[in-house]
PDB file of C-alpha atoms (C1' of nucleotides) in Angstrom:
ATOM      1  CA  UNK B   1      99.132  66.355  37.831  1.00 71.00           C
ATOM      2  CA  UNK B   2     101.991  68.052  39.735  1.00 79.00           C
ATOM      3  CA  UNK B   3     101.289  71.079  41.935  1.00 91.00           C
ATOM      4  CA  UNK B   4     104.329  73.884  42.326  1.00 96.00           C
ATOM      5  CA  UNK B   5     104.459  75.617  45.736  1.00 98.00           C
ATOM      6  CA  UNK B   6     106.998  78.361  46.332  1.00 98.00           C
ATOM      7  CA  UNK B   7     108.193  79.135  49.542  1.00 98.00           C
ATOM      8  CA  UNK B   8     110.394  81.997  50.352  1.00 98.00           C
ATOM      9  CA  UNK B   9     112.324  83.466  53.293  1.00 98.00           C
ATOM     10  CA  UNK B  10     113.657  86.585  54.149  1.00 98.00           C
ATOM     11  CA  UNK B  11     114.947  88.745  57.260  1.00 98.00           C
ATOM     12  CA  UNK B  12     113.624  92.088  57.031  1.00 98.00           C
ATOM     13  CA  UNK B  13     115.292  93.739  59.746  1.00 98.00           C
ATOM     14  CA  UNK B  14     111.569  95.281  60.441  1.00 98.00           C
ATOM     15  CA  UNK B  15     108.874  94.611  58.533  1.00 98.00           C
ATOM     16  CA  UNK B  16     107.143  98.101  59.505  1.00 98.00           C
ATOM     17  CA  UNK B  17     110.029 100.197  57.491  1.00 98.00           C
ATOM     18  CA  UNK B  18     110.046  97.680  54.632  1.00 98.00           C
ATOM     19  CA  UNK B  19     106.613  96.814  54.095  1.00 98.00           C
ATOM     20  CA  UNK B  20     106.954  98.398  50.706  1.00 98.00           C
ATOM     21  CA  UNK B  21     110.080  96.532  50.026  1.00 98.00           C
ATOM     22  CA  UNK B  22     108.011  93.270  50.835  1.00 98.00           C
ATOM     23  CA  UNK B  23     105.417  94.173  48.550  1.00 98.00           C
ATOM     24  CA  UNK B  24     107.589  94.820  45.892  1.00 98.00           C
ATOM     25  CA  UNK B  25     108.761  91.195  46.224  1.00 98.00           C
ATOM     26  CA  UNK B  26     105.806  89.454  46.448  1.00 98.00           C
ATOM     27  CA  UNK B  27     104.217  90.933  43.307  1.00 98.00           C
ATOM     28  CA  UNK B  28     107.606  90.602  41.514  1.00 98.00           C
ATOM     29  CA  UNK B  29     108.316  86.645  42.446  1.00 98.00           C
ATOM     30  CA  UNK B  30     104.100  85.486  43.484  1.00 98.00           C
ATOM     31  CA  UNK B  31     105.931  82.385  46.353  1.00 98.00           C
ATOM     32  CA  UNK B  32     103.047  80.761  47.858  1.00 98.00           C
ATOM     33  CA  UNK B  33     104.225  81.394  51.418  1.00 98.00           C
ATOM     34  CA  UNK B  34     106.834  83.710  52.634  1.00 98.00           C
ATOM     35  CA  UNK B  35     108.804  83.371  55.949  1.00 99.00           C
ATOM     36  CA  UNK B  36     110.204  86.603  57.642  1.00 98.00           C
ATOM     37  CA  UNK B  37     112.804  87.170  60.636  1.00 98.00           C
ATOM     38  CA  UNK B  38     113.181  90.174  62.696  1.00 98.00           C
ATOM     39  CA  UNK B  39     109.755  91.340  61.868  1.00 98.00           C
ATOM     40  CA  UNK B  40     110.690  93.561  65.064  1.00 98.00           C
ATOM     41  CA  UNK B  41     106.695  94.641  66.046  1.00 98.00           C
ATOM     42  CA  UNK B  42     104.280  92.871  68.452  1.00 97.00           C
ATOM     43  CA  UNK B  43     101.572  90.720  66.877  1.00 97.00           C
ATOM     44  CA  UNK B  44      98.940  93.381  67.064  1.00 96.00           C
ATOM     45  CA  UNK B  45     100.848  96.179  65.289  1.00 97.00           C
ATOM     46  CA  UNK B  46     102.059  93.765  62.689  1.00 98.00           C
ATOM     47  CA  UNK B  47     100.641  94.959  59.108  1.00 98.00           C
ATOM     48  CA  UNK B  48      98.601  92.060  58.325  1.00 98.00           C
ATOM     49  CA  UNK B  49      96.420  94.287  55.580  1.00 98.00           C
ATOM     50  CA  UNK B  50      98.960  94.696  52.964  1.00 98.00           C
ATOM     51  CA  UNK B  51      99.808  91.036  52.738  1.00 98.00           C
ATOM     52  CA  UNK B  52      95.822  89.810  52.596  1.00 98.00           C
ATOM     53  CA  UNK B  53      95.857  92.199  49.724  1.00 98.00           C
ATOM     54  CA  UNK B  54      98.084  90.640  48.269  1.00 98.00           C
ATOM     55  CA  UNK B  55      95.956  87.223  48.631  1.00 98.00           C
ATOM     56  CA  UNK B  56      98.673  86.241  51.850  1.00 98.00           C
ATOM     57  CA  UNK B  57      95.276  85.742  54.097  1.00 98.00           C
ATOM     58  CA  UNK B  58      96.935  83.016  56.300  1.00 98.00           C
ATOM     59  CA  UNK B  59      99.762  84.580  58.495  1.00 98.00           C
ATOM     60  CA  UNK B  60     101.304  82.780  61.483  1.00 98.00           C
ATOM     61  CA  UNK B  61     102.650  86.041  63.384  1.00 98.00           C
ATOM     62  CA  UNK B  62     104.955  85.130  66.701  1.00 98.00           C
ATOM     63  CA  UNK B  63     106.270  88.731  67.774  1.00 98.00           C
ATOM     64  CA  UNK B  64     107.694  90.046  70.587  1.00 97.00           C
ATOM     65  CA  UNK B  65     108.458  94.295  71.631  1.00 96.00           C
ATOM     66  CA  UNK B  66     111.835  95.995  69.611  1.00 95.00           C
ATOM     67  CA  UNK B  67     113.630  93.056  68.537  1.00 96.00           C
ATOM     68  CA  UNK B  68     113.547  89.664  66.801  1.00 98.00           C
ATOM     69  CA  UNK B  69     110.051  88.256  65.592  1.00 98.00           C
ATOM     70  CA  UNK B  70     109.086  85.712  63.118  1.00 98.00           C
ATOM     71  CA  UNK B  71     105.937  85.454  60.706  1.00 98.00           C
ATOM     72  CA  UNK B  72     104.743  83.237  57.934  1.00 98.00           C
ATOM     73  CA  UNK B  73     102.478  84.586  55.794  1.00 98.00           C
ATOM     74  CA  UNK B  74     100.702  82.240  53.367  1.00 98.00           C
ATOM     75  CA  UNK B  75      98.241  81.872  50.275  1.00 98.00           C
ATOM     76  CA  UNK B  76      97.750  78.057  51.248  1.00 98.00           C
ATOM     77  CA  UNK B  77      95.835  77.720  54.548  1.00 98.00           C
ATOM     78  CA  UNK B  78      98.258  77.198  57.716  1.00 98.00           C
ATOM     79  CA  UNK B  79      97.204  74.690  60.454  1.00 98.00           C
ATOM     80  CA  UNK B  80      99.192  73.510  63.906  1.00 98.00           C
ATOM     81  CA  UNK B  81     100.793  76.914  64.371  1.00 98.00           C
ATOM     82  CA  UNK B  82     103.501  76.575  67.285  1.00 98.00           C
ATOM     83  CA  UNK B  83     105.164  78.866  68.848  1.00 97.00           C
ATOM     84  CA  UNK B  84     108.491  77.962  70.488  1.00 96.00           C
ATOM     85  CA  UNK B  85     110.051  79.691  72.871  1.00 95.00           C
ATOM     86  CA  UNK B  86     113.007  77.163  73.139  1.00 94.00           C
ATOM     87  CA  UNK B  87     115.363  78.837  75.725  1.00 95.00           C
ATOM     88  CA  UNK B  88     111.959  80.135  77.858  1.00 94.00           C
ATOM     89  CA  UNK B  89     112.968  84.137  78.058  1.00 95.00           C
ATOM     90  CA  UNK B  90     110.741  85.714  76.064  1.00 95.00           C
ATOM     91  CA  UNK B  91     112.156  85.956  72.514  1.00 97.00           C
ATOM     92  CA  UNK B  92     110.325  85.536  69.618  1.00 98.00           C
ATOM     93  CA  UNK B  93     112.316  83.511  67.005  1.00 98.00           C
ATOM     94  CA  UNK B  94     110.250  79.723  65.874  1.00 98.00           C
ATOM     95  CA  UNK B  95     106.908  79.869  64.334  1.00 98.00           C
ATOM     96  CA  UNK B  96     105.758  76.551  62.299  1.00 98.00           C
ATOM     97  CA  UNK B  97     103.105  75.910  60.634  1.00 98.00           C
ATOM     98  CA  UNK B  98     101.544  72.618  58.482  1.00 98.00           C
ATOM     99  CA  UNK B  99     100.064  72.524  54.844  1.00 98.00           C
ATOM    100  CA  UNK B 100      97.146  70.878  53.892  1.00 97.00           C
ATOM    101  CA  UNK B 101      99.352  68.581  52.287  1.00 95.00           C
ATOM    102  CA  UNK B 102     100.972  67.365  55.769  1.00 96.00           C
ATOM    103  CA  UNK B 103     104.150  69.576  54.753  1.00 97.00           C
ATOM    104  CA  UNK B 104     105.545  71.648  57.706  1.00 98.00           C
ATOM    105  CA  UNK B 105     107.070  74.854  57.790  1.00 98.00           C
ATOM    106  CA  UNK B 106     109.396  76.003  60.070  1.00 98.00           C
ATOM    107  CA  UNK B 107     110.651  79.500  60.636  1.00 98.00           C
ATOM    108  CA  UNK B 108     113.886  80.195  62.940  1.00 98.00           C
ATOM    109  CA  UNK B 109     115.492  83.349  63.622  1.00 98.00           C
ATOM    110  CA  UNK B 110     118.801  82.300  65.484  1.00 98.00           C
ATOM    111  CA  UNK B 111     120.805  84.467  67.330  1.00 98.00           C
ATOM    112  CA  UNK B 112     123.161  86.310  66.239  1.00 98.00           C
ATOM    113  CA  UNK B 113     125.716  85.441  69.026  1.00 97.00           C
ATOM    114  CA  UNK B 114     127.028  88.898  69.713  1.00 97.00           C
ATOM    115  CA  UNK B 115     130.962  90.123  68.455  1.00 96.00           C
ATOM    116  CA  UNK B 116     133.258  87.599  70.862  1.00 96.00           C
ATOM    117  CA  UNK B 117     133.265  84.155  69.566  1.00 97.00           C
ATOM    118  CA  UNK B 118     133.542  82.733  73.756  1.00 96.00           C
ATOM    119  CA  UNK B 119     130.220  81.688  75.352  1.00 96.00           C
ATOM    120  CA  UNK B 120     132.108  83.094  78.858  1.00 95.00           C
ATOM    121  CA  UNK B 121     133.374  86.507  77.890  1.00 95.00           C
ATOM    122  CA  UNK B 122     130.075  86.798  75.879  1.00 96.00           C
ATOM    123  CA  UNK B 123     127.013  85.534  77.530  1.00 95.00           C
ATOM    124  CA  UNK B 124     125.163  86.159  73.896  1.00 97.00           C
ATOM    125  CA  UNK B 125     127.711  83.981  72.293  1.00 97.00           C
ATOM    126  CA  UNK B 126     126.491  81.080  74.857  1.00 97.00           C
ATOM    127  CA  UNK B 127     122.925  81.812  74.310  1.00 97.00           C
ATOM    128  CA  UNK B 128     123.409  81.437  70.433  1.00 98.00           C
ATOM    129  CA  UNK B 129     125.176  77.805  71.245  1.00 98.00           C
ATOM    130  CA  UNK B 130     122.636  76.847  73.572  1.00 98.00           C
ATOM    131  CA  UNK B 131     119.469  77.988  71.061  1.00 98.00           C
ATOM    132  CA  UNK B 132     121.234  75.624  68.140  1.00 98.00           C
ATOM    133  CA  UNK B 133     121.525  72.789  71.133  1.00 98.00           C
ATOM    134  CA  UNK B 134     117.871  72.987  71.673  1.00 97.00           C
ATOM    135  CA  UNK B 135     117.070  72.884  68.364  1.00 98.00           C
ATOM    136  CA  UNK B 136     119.501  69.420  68.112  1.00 98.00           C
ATOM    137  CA  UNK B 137     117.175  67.846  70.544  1.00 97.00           C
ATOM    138  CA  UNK B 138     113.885  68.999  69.026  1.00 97.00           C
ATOM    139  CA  UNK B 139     115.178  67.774  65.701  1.00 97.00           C
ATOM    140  CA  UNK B 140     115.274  64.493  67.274  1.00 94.00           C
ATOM    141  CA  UNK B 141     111.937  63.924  66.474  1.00 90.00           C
ATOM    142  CA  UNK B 142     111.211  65.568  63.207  1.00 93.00           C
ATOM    143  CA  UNK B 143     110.117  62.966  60.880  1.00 89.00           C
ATOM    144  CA  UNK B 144     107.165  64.471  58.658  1.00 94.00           C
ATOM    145  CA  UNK B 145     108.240  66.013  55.307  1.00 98.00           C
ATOM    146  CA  UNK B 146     109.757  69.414  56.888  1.00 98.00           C
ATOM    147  CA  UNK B 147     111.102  72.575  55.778  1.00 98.00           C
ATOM    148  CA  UNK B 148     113.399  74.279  58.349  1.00 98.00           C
ATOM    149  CA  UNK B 149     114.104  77.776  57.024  1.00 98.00           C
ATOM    150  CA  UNK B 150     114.961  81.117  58.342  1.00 98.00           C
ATOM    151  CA  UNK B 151     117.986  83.017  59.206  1.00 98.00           C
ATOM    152  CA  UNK B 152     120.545  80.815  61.064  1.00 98.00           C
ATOM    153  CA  UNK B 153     123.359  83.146  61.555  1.00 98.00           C
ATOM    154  CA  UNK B 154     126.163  80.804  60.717  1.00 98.00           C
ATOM    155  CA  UNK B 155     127.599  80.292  57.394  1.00 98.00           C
ATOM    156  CA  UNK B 156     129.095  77.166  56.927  1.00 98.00           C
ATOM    157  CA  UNK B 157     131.231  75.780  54.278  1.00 98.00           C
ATOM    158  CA  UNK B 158     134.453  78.167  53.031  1.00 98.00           C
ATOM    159  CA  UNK B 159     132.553  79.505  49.968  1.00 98.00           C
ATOM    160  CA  UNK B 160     129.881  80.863  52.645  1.00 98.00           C
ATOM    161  CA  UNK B 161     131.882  83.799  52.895  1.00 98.00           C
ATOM    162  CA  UNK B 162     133.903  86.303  51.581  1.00 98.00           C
ATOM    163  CA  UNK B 163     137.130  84.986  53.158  1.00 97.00           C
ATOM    164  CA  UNK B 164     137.345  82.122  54.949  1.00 98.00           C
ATOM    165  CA  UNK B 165     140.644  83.138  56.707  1.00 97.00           C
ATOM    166  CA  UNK B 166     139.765  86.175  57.547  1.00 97.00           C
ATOM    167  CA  UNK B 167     136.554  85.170  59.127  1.00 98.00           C
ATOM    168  CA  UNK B 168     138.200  82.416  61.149  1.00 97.00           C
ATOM    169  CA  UNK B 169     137.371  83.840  64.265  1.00 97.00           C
ATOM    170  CA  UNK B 170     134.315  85.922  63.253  1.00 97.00           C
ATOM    171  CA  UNK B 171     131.142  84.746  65.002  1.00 98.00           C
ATOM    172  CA  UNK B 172     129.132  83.027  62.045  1.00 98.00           C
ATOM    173  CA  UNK B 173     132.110  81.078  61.024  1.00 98.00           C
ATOM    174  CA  UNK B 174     134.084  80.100  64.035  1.00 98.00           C
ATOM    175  CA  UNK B 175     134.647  75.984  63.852  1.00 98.00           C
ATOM    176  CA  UNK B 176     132.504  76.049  67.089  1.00 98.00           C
ATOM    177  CA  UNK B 177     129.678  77.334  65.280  1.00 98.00           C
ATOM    178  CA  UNK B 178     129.777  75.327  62.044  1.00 98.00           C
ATOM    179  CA  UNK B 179     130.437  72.327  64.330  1.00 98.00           C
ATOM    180  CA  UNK B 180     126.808  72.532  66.166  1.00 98.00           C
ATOM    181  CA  UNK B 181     125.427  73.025  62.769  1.00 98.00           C
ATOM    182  CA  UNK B 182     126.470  70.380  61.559  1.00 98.00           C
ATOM    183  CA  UNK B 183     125.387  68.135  64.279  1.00 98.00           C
ATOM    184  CA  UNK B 184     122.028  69.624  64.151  1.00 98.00           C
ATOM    185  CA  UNK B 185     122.205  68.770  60.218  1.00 98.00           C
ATOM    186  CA  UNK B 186     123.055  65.130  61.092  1.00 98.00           C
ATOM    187  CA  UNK B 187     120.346  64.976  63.484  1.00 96.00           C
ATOM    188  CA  UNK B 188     117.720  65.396  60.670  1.00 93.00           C
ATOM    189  CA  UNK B 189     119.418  64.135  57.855  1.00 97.00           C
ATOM    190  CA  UNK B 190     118.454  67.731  57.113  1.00 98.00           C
ATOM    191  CA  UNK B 191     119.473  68.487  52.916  1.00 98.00           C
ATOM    192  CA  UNK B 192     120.838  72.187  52.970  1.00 98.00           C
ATOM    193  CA  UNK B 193     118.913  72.842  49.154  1.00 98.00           C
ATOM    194  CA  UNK B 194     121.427  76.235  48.335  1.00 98.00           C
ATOM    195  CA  UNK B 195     124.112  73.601  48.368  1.00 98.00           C
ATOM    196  CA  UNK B 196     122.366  70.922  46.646  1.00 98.00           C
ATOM    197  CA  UNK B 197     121.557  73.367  43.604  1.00 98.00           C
ATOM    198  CA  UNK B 198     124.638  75.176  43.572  1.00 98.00           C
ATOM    199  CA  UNK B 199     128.629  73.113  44.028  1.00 98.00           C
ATOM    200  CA  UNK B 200     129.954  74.103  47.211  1.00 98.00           C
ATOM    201  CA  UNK B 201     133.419  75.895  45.140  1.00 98.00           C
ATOM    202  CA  UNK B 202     130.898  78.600  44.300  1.00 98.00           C
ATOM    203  CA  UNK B 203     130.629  81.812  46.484  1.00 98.00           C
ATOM    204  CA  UNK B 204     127.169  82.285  47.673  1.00 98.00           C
ATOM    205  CA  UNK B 205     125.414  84.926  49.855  1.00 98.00           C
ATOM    206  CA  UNK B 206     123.154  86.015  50.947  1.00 98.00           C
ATOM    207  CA  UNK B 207     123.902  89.056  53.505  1.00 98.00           C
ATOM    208  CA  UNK B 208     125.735  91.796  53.248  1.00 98.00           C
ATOM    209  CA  UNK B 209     126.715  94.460  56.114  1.00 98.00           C
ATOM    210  CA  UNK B 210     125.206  98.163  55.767  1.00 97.00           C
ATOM    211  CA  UNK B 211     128.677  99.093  56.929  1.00 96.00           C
ATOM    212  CA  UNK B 212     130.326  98.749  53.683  1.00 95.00           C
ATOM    213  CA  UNK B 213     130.495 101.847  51.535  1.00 93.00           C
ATOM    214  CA  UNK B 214     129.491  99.809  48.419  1.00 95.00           C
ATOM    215  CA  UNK B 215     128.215  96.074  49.408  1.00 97.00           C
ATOM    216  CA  UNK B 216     128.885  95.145  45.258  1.00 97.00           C
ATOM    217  CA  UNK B 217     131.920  96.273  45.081  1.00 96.00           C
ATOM    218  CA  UNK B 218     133.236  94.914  48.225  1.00 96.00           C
ATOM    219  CA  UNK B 219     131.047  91.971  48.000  1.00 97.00           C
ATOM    220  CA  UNK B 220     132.074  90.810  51.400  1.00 97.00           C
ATOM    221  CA  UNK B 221     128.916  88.903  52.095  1.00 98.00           C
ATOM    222  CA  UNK B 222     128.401  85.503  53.894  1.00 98.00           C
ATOM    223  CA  UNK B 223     125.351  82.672  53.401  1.00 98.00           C
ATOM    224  CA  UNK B 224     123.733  83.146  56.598  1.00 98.00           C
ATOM    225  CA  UNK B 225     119.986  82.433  56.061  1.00 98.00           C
ATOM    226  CA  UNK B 226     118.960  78.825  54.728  1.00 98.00           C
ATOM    227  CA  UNK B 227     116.615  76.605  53.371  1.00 98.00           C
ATOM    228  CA  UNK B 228     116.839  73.064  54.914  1.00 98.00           C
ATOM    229  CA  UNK B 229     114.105  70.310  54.080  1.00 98.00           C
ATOM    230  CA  UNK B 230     114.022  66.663  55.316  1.00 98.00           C
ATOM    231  CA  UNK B 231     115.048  63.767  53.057  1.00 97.00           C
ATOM    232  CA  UNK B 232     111.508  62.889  52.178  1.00 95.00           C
ATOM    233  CA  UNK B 233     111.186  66.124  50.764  1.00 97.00           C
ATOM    234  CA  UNK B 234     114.393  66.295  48.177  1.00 97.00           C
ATOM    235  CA  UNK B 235     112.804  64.568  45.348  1.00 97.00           C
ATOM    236  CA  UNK B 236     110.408  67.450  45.568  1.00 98.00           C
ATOM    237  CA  UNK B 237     112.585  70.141  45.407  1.00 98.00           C
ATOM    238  CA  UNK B 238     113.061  71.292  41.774  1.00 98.00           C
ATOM    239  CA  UNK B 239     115.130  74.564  42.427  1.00 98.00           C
ATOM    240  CA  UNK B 240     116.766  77.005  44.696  1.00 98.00           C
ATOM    241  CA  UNK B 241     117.419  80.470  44.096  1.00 98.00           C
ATOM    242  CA  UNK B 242     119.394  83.394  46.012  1.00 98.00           C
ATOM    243  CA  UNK B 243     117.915  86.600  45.136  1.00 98.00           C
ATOM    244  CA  UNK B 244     121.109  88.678  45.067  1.00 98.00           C
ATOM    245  CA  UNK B 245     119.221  91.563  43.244  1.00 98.00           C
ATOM    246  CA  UNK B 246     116.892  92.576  46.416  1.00 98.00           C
ATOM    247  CA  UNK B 247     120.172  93.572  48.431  1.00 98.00           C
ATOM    248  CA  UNK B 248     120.429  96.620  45.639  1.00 97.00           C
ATOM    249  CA  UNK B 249     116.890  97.711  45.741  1.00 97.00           C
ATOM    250  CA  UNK B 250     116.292 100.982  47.626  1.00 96.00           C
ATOM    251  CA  UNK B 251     116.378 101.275  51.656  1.00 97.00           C
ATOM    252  CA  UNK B 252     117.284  97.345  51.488  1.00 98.00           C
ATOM    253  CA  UNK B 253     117.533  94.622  54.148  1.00 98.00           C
ATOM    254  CA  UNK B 254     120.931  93.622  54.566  1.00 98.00           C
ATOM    255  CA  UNK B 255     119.779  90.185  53.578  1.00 98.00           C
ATOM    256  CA  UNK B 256     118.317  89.592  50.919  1.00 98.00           C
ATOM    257  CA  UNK B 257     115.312  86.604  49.716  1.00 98.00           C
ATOM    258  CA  UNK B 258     115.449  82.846  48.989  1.00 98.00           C
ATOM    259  CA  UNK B 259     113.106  80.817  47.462  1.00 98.00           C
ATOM    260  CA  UNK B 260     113.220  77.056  46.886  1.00 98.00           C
ATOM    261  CA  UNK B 261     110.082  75.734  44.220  1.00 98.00           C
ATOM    262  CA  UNK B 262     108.803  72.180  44.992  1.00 98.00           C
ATOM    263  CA  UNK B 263     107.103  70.109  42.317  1.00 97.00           C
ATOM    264  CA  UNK B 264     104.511  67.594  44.442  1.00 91.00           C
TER     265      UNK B 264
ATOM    266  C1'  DA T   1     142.740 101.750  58.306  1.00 86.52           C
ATOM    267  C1'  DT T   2     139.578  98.026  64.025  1.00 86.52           C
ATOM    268  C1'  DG T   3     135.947 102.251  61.055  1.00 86.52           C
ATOM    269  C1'  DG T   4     131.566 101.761  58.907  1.00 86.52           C
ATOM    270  C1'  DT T   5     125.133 101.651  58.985  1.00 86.52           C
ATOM    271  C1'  DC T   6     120.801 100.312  60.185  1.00 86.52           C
ATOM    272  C1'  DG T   7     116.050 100.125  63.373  1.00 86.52           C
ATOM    273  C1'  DC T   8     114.067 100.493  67.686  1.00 86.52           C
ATOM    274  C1'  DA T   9     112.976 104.173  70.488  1.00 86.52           C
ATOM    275  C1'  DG T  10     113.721 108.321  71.920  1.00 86.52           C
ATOM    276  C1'  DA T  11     119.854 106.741  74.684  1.00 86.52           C
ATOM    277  C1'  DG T  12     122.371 103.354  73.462  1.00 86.52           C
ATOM    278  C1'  DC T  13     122.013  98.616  72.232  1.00 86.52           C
ATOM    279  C1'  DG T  14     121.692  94.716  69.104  1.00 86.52           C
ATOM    280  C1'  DA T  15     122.662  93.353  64.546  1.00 86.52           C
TER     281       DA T  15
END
DNA sequence: ATGGTCGCAGAGCGA
């Protein structure tokens, strides 16, 4: 007998003004255990209630005051919660958690990097380099069937974005960027799933900017949130899905949901 | 065309 788990993962951009929004997805699409960035509230003001309504009563919460935050929220019981705090200043962006099953979650909310793509003009740019290097070394060591999820604010491959020449020096998609990534891919022999399940000549997105008049018309998006698991765990993996609709719902995030099903 | 829009707080910054 195979068991299905669904696991999802979403930035809000704060979960207090789109708790309704989050609702609306969970009832809609039932994953087993959803993953949120920039949850943007402190652990105590987080809105737990809604989500043990809706049968989520396991919820890993790692906030911090205004900005970032991370959170998994769970029907399956969560054990070994860790917090990182991988560059030791306070921000709020890795929470992991295991399954019963041995499975671990983990939940990363990488930095955005700032607008100039040089680590000395732009210290945020450095911090953003330094977060994935940190991540590189604790990947080191990863060897249980993982999940690494979240919303890592680079977008690989040419059909991440909406124009790869245009974006050439854009922070997300500078070579500099995609280079780390890929080293911290190597490191884990992590599988990126959206790219297993869908050829990498195929747009794919799954954020759009609120700055655009009309994000579907302009469709100028870029894949910036992903769903890696370790090479023990591919077999498992049965499907991967974007879920473009969510960026068109009302008072949206400006990404939008993905969800990979495992068959175990 | 170098803008545009969000959320947090309660001005301006980060995204």
């Amino acid at each position: 007998m195979t068991q299905k788990i669904q696991i999802a993962s979403w930035n809000i951009n704060s979960i207090r003004a789109r708790i309704e929004l989050v609702e609306k997805f969970l009832i809609e699409y039932q994953p087993d255990i959803l993953c949120l960035q920039e949850t943007k509230v402190v652990d105590d003001l987080f809105p737990s209630a809604p989500f043990r309504m809706l049968g989520y009563n396991h919820q890993a919460l790692h906030g911090q005051p205004m900005h970032h935050g991370v959170a998994i929220l769970s029907k399956l019981p969560l054990r070994d919660i860790r917090r990182h705090d991988w560059q030791q200043n306070g921000e709020a962006r890795h929470v992991g958690a295991s399954l019963a099953n041995g499975m671990r979650v983990e939940n990363v909310y990488v930095p955005a990097g700032g607008d100039i793509p040089d680590a000395e003009e732009n210290p945020k740019f450095g911090q953003k380099l330094n977060f994935i290097n940190q991540m590189i070394a604790w990947s080191q060591d990863v060897e249980t069937p993982t999940i690494l999820t979240g919303d890592f604010n680079i977008a690989p491959l040419e059909h991440d974005v909406w124009s790869h020449k245009q974006l050439a020096n854009v922070v997300s998609h500078t070579q500099i960027e995609i280079d780390l990534l890929n080293k911290l891919q190597g490191t884990g022999n992590w599988v990126d799933l959206a790219r297993h399940f869908t050829p990498a000549e195929e747009k794919l997105y799954t954020w759009w900017s609120y700055r655009a008049r009309d994000y579907a018309a302009s469709n100028r998006g870029r894949r910036l949130d992903h769903m890696w698991v370790t090479p023990n765990l591919l077999e498992k993996a049965a499907s991967h899905q974007v879920h473009v609709t969510c960026r068109g719902w009302a008072k949206p995030s400006d990404h939008v949901p993905i969800v990979t099903t495992f068959s175990l």
